Short mmCIF file of C-alpha atoms and ligand atoms in Angstrom, two decimals:
data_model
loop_
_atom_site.label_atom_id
_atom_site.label_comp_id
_atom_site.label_asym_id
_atom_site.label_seq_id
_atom_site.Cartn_x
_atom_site.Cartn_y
_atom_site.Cartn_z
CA UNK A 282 8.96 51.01 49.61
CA UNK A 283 11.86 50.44 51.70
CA UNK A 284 10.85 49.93 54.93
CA UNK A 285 8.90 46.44 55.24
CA UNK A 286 5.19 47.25 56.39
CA UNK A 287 3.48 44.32 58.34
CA UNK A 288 0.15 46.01 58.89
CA UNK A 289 -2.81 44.49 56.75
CA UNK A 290 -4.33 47.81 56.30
CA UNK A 291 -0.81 49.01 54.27
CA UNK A 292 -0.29 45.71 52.26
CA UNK A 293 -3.77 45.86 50.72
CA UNK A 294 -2.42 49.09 49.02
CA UNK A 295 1.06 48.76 48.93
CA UNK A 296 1.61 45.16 49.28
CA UNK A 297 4.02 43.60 46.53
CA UNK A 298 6.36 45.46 44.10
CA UNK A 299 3.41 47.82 42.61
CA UNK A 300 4.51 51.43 43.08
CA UNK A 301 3.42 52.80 39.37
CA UNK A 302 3.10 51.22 35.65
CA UNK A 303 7.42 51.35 34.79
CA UNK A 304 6.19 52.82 31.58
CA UNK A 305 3.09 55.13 32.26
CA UNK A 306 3.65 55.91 35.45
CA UNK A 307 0.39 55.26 36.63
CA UNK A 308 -0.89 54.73 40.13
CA UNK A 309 -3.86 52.71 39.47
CA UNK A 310 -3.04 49.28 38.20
CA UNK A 311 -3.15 48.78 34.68
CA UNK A 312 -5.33 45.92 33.26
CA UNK A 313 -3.18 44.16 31.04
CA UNK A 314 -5.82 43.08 28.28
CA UNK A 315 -2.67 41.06 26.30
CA UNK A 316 -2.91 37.26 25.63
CA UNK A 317 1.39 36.93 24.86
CA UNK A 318 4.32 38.93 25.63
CA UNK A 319 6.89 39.71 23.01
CA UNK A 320 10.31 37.88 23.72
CA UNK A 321 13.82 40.00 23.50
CA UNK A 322 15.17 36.67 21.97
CA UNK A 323 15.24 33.02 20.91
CA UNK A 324 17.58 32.60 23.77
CA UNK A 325 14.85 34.30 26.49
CA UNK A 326 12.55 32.62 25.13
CA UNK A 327 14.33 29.26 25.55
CA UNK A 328 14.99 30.80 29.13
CA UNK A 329 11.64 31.25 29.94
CA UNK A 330 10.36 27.68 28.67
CA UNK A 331 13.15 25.72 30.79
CA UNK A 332 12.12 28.64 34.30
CA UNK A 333 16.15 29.46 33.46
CA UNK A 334 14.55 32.85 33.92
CA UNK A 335 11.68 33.87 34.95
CA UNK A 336 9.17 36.32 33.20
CA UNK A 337 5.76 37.05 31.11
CA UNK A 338 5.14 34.00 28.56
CA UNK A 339 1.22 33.70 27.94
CA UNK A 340 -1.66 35.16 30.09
CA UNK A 341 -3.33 31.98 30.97
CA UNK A 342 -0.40 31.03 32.95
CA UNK A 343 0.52 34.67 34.07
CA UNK A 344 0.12 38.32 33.58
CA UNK A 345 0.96 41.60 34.93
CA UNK A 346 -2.54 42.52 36.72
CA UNK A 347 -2.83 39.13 38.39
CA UNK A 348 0.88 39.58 39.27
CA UNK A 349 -0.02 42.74 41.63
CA UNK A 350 -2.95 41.11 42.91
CA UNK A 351 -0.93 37.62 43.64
CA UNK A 352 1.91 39.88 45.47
CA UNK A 353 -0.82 41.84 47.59
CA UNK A 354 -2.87 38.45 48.75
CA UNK A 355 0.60 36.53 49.38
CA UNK A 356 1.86 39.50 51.63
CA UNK A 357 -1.50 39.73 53.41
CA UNK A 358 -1.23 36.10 54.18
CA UNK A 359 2.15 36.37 55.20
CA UNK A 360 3.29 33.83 52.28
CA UNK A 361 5.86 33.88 49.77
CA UNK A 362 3.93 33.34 47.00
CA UNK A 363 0.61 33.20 45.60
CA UNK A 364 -1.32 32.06 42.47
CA UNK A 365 -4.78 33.10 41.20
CA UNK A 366 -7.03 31.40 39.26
CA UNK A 367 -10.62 31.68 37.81
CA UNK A 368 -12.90 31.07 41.03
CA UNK A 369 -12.59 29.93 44.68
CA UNK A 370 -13.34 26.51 43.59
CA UNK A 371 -10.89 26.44 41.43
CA UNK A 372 -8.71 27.33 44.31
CA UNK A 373 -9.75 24.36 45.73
CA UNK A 374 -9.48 21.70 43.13
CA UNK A 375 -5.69 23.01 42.04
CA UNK A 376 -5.04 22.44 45.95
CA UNK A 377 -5.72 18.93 45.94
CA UNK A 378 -4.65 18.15 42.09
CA UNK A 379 -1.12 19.66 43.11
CA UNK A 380 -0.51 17.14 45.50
CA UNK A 381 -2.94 13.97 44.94
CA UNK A 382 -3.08 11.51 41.96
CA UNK A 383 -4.91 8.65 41.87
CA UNK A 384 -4.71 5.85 44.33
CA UNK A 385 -3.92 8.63 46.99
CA UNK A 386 -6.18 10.28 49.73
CA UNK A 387 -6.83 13.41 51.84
CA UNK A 388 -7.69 14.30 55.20
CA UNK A 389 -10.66 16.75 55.13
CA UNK A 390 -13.11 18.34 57.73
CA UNK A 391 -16.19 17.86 57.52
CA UNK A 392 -17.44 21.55 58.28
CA UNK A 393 -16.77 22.87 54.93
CA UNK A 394 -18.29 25.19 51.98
CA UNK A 395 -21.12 22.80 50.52
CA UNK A 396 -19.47 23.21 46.79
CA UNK A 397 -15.96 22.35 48.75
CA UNK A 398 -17.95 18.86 49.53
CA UNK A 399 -19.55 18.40 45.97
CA UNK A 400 -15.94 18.44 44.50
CA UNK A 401 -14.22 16.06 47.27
CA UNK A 402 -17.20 13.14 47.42
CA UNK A 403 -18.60 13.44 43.69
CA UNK A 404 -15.66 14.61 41.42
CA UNK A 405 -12.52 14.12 42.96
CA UNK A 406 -13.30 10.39 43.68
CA UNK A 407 -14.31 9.91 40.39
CA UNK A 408 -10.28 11.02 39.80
CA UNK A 409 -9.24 8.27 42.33
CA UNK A 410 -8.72 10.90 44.93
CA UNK A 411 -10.40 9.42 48.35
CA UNK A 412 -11.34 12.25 50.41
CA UNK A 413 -11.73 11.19 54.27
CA UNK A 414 -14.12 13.34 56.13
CA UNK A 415 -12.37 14.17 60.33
CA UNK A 416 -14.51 16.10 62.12
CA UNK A 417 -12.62 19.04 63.34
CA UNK A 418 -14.17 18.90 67.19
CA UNK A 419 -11.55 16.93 68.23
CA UNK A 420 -7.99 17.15 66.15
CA UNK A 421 -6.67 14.08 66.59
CA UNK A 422 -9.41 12.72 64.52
CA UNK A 423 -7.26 13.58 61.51
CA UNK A 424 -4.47 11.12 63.06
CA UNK A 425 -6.68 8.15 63.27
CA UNK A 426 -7.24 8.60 59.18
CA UNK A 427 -3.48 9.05 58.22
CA UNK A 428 -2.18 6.08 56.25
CA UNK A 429 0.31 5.90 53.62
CA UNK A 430 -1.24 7.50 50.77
CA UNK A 431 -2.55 10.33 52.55
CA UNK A 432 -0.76 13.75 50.88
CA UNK A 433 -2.50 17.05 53.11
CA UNK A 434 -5.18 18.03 55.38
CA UNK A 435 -7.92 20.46 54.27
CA UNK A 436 -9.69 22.86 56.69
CA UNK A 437 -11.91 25.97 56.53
CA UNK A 438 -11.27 28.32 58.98
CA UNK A 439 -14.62 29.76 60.12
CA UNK A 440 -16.94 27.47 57.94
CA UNK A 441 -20.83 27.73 57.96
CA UNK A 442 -23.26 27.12 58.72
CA UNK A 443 -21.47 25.81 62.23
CA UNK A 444 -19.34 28.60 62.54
CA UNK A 445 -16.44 26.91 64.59
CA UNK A 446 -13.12 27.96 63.98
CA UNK A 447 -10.62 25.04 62.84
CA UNK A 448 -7.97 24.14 65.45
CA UNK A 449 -5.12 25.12 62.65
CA UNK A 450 -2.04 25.22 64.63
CA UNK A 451 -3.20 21.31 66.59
CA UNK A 452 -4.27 20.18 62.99
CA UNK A 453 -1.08 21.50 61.31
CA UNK A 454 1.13 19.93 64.25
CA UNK A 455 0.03 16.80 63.92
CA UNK A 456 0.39 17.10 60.28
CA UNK A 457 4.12 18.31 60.24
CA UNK A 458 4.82 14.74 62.53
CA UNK A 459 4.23 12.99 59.42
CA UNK A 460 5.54 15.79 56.67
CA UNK A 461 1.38 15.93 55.84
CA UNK A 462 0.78 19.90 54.86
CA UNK A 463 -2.33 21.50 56.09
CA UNK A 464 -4.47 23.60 53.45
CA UNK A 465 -6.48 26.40 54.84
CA UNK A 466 -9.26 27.51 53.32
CA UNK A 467 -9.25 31.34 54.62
CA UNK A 468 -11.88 32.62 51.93
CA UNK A 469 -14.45 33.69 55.63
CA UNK A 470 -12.02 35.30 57.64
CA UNK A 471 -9.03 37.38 55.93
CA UNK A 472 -7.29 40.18 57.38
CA UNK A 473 -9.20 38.88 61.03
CA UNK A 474 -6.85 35.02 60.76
CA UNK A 475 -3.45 34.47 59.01
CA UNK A 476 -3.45 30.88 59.13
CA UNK A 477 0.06 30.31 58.09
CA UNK A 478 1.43 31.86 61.65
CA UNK A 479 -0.56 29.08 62.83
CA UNK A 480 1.39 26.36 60.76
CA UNK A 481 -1.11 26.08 57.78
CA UNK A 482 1.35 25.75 54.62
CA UNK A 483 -1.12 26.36 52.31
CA UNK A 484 -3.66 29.43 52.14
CA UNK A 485 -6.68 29.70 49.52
CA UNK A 486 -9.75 32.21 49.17
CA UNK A 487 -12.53 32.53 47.01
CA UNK A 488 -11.48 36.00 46.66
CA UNK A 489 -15.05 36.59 45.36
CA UNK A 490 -15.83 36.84 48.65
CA UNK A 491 -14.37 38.99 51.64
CA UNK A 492 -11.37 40.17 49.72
CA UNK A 493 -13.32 41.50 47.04
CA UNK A 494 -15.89 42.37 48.81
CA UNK A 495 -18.13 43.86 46.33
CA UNK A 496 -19.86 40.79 44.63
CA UNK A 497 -18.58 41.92 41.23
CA UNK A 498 -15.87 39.35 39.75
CA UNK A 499 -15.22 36.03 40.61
CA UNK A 500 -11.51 34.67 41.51
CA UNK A 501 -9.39 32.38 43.47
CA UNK A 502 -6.09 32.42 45.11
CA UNK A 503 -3.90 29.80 46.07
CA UNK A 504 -0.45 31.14 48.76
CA UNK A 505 1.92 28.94 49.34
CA UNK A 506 3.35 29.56 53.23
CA UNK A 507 7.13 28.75 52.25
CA UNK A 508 7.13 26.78 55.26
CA UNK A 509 7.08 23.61 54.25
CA UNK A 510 9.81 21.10 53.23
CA UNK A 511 8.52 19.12 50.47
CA UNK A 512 11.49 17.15 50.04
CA UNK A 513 11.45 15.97 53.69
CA UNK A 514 9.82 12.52 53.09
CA UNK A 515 9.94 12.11 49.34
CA UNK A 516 7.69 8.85 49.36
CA UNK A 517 4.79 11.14 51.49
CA UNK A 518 5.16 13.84 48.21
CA UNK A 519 6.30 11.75 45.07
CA UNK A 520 4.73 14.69 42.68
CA UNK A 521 6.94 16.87 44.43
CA UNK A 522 9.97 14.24 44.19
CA UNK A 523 9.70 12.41 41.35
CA UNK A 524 10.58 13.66 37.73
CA UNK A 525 7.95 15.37 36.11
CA UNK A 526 7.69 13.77 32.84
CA UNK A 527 5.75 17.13 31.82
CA UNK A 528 8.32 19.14 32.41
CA UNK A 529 11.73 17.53 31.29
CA UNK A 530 12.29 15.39 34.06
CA UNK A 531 12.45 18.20 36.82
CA UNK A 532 12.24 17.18 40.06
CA UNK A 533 9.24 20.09 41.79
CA UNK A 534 10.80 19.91 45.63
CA UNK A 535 14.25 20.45 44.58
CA UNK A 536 14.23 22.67 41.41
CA UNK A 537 11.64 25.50 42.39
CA UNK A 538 14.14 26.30 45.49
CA UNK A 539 17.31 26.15 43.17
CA UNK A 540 15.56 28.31 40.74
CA UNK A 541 14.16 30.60 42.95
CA UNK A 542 15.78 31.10 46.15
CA UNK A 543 12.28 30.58 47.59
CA UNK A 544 10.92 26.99 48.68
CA UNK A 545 7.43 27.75 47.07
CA UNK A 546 7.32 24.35 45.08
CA UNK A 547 3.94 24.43 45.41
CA UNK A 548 3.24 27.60 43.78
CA UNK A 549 5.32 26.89 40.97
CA UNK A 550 3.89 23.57 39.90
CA UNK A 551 0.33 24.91 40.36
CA UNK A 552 0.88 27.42 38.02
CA UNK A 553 3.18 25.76 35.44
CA UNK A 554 1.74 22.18 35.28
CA UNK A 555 -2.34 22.86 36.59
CA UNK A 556 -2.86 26.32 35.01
CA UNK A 557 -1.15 25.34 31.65
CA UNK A 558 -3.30 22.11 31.24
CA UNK A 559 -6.51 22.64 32.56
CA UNK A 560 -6.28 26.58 31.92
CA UNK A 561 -8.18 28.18 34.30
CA UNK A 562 -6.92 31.39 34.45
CA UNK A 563 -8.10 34.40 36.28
CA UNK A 564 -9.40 37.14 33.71
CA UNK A 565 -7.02 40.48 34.80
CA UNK A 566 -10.21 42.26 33.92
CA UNK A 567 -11.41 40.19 37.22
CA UNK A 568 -7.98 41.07 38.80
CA UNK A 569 -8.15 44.57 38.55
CA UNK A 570 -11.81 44.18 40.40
CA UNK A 571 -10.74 42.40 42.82
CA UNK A 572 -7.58 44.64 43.60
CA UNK A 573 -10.25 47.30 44.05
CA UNK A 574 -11.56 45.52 46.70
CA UNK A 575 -8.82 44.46 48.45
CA UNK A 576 -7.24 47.79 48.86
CA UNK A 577 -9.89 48.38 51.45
CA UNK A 578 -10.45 44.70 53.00
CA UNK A 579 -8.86 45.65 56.43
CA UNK A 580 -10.97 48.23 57.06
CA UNK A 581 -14.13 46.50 55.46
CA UNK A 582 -13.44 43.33 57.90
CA UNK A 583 -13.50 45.30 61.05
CA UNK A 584 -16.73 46.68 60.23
CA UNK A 585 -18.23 43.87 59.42
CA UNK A 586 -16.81 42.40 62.04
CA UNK A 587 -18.46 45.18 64.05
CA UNK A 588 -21.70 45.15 63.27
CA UNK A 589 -21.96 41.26 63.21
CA UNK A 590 -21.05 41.64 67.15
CA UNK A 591 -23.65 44.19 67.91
CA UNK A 592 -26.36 41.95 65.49
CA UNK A 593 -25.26 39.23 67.83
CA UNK A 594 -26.14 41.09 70.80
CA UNK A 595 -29.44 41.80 69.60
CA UNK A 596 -30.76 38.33 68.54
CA UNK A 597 -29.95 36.98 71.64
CA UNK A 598 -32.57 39.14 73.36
CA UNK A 599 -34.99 38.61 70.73
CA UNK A 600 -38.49 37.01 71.85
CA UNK A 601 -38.62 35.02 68.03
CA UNK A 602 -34.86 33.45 68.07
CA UNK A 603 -34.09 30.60 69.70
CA UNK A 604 -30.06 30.32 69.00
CA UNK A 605 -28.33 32.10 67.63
CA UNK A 606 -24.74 31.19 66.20
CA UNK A 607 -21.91 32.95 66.00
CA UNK A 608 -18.05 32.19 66.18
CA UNK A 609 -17.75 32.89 69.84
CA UNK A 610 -21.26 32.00 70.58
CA UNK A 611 -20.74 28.16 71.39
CA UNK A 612 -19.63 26.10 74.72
CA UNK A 613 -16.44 27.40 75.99
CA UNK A 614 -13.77 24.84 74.21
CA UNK A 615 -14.96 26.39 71.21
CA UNK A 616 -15.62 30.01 71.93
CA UNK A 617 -12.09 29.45 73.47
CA UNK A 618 -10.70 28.12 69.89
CA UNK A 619 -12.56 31.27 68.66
CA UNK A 620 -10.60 34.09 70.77
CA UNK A 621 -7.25 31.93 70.40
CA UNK A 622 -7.28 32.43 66.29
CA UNK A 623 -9.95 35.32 65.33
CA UNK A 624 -8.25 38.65 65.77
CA UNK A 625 -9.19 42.06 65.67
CA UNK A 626 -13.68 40.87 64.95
CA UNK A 627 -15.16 37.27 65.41
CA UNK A 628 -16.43 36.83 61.87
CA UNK A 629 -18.96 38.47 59.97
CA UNK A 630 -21.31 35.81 59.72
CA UNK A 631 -24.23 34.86 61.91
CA UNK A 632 -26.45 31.78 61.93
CA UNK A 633 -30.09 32.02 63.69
CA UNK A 634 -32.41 29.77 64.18
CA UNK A 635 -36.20 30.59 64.46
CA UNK A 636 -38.85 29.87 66.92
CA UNK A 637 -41.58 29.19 64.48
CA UNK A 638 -39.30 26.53 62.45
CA UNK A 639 -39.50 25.97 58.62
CA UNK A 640 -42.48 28.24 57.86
CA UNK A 641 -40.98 31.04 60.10
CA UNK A 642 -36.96 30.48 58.25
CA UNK A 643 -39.50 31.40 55.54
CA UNK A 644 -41.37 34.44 56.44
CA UNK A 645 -38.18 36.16 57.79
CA UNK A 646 -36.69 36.09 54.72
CA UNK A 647 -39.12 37.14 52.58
CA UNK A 648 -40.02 40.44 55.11
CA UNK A 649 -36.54 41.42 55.02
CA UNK A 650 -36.44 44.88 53.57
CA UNK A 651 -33.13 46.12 52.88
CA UNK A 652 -31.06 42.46 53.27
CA UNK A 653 -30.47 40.70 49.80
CA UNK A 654 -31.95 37.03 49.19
CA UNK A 655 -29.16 34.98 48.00
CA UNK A 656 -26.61 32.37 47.90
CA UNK A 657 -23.23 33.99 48.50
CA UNK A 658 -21.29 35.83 51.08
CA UNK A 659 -18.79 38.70 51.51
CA UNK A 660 -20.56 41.52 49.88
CA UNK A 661 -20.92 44.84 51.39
CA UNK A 662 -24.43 44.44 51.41
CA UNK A 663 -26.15 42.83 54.09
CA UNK A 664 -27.31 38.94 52.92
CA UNK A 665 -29.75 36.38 53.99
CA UNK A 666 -30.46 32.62 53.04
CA UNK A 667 -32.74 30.52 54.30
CA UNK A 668 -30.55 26.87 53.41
CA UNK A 669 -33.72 24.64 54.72
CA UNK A 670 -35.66 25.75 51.49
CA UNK A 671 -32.91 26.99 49.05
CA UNK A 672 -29.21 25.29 49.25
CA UNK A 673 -29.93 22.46 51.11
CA UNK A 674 -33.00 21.85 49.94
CA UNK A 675 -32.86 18.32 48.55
CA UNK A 676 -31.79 16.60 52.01
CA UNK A 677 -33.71 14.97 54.42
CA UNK A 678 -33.90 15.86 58.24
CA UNK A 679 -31.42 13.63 58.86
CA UNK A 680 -28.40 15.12 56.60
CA UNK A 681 -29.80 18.55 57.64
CA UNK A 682 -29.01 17.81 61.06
CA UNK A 683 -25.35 16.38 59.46
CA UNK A 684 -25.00 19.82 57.80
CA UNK A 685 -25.38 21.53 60.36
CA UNK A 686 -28.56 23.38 59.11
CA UNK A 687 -32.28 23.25 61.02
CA UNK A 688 -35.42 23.69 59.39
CA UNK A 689 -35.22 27.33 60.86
CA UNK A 690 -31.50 27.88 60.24
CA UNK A 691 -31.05 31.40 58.45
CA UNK A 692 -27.56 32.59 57.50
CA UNK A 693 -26.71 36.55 57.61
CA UNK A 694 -23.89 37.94 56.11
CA UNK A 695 -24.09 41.29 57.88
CA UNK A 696 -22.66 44.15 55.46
CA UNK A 697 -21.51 47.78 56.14
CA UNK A 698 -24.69 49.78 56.06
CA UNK A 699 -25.35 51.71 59.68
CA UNK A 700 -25.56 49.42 62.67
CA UNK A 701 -29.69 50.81 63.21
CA UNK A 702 -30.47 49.94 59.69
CA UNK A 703 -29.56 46.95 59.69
CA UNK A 704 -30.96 46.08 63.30
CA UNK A 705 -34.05 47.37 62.62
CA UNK A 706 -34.67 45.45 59.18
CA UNK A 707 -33.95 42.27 61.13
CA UNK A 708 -36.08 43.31 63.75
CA UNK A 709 -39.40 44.58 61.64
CA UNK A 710 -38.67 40.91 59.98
CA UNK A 711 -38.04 38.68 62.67
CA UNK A 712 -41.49 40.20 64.14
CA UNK A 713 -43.10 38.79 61.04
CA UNK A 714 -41.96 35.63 61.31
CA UNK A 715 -43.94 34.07 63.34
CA UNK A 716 -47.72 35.95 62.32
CA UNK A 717 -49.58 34.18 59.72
CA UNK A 718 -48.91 32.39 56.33
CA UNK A 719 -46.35 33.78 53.74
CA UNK A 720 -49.20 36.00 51.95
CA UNK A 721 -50.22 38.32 54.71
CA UNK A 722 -46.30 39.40 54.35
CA UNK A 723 -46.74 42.64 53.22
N1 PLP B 118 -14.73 28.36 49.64
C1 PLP B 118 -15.70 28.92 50.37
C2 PLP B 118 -15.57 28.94 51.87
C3 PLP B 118 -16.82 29.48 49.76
O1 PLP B 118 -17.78 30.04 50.51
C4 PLP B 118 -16.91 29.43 48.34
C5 PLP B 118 -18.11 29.97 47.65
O2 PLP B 118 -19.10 30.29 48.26
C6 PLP B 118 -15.88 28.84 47.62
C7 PLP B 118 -14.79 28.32 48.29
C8 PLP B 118 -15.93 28.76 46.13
O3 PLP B 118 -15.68 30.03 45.62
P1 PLP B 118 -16.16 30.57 44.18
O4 PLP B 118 -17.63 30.82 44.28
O5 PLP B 118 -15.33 31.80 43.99
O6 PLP B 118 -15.83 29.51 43.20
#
């Protein structure tokens, strides 16, 4: 394509250099079901080892059908560059491990994906990576944590089951005072928040979710913005300005731009230090899925989007709910936070909570007719948890009330079936609710 097209509804089909296979000519993109890729000659071979050049060497560290996918996801997040990888919490890890070694620490939220917090407190501090929970209410929290050793800040941009929006551009400010980069998990709210025109300069998705959209294939994606100097304050990013013993002695901050033309550092060392020793490589066989899904994600985020609003509506009139909670839905700083960075549809998640409590969380769920029971979001179909007696049931009332989650809490992911369906399911079930014990549910 010549002409540069900014809309999100045109990358997720065109985004990238994908036009057709060079050799085939087809449309569709190939999966490329290869391990290795033949070299011309000892010399581009050598070329390729030292990133001299750059081009196909082994599939777990690239391959042509993540390639397409990594273009597509960069341009939708208006970064320069973009690396997948096996699952969303992958994502996640390769985040932190590309910029925090032992000894060092990061600056987290603590409204995050509950997986998100099982790597940072139990895993990553096993590593020697301190994770220091800011709560995201008030940004300058993250300031008051800042020492030293800290390396980024870590948001989610609408988490849940609180469903405020992260103050990204106040977060990121502060961040840039002290050359800290803010990473943005975006994997709730694609297409709807581009975090990076908000400072973020760092983007990841479990693209399992929203982008693919269809609950078929599990994958992450980590962009990197461009936008930040990494070399700025070399003693605030030593793995980006120290030699890399791993790789010949190259120094990440300064190389990757000479190489290149493109300060995407970050990128770069994910994929060719993290990918090539810990090998978690996205599948293309899950690429190709999840380019299936993308190519309508635009379009799929409206809707849902839509119909979350009008399911919004509707619970708040209902005699059996007593809150309901939604991005827009809380006191004004925050509905205010919601409007300034949601665009185009306030999320597609809703929380509720119950008038009957524990037993009712209960009895919705299980008269729920056309919604699916289970843990994960961003499908098509329309989803419901209950967290009180599934996900979060091993804490006390206590952490409950820490997390966010009542006894009544339920979580909808509202899908794309008709508006009435799905408004009358909740509303045969939410009747339910609060009549009898669980075995007069017919
Ligand atoms: N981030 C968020 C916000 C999530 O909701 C999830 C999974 O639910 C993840 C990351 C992890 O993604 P995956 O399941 O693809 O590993």
């Amino acid at each position: 394509m010549t002409k540069k097209r900014n809309n999100p509804e045109t990358i997720a089909i065109h985004g990238g250099d994908y036009r057709s296979d060079p050799t085939t000519n087809a449309v569709a993109v190939p999966i490329y079901r290869t391990t290795s890729y033949q070299f011309h000659s000892t010399e581009h071979a050598a070329n390729l080892f030292a990133l001299k050049e750059f081009g196909n060497i082994y599939t777990r560290i690239m391959n042509p059908t993540n390639d397409v996918l990594e273009k597509r996801v960069a341009a939708l997040e208006g970064g320069l560059s973009c690396l997948t990888v096996s699952s969303g919490q992958t994502a996640s890890t390769f985040s932190i491990l590309n910029v925090a070694q032992a000894g060092d620490n990061i600056i987290s939220s603590t409204d995050l994906y509950g997986g998100t917090v099982s790597l940072f407190t139990h895993t990553l501090s096993k590593l020697g990576i301190e994770i220091r929970y800011a709560d995201p209410a008030n940004p300058q929290n993250f300031e008051k944590m800042i020492d030293d050793k800290t390396r980024a800040f870590y948001g989610e941009t609408l988490p849940n089951p609180y469903l405020r929006v992260f103050p990204i551009q106040e977060v990121s400010d502060i961040g840039r005072k002290y050359n800290i980069p803010l990473i943005m998990d975006n994997t709730a709210s694609p297409v709807i928040c581009k975090p990076i025109e908000y400072g973020a300069a760092i983007v990841i998705h479990s693209l399992t979710k929203y982008i693919g959209g269809h609950g078929t294939a599990v994958a992450g994606s980590i962009v990197d913005s461009g936008n930040f100097d990494w070399t700025a304050d070399p003693k605030r990013q030593p793995l980006f300005n120290e030699p890399d013993a791993s790789y010949g002695g190259v120094i990440w901050g300064k190389a990757v731009p000479e190489l290149t033309g493109a300060n995407v550092p970050f990128a770069v060392r994910a994929r060719v230090c993290l990918l090539r020793d810990l090998g978690s490589a996205l599948s293309p066989d899950n690429a190709f899925a999840i380019i299936q899904g993308l190519e309508t994600v635009a379009l799929r985020m409206k809707q849902h989007c839509n119909n979350a609003e009008k399911v919004v509506n509707f619970l708040k009139k209902h005699k059996e709910i007593t809150k309901v909670i939604y991005s827009t839905e809380h006191d004004k700083h925050l509905a205010d936070r919601a409007k300034k960075y949601l665009k185009n549809g306030n999320g597609p998640m809703v929380g509720i909570e119950l008038k009957g409590g524990i037993e009712a969380g209960k009895r919705f769920i299980e008269s729920l007719k056309m919604f699916y029971h289970v843990a994960n979001i961003g499908d098509v179909r329309s989803l419901a948890i209950h967290p009180a007696s599934t996900t979060h049931s091993q804490l006390n009332d206590e952490e409950l009330a820490a997390s966010g989650v009542t006894q009544s809490y339920v979580r909808l992911c509202i899908g794309l079936e008709h508006i009435d369906d799905i408004i009358e399911d909740l509303d045969q079930a939410l009747n339910k609710s609060s009549k009898g014990n669980l075995k007069a549910v017919s």
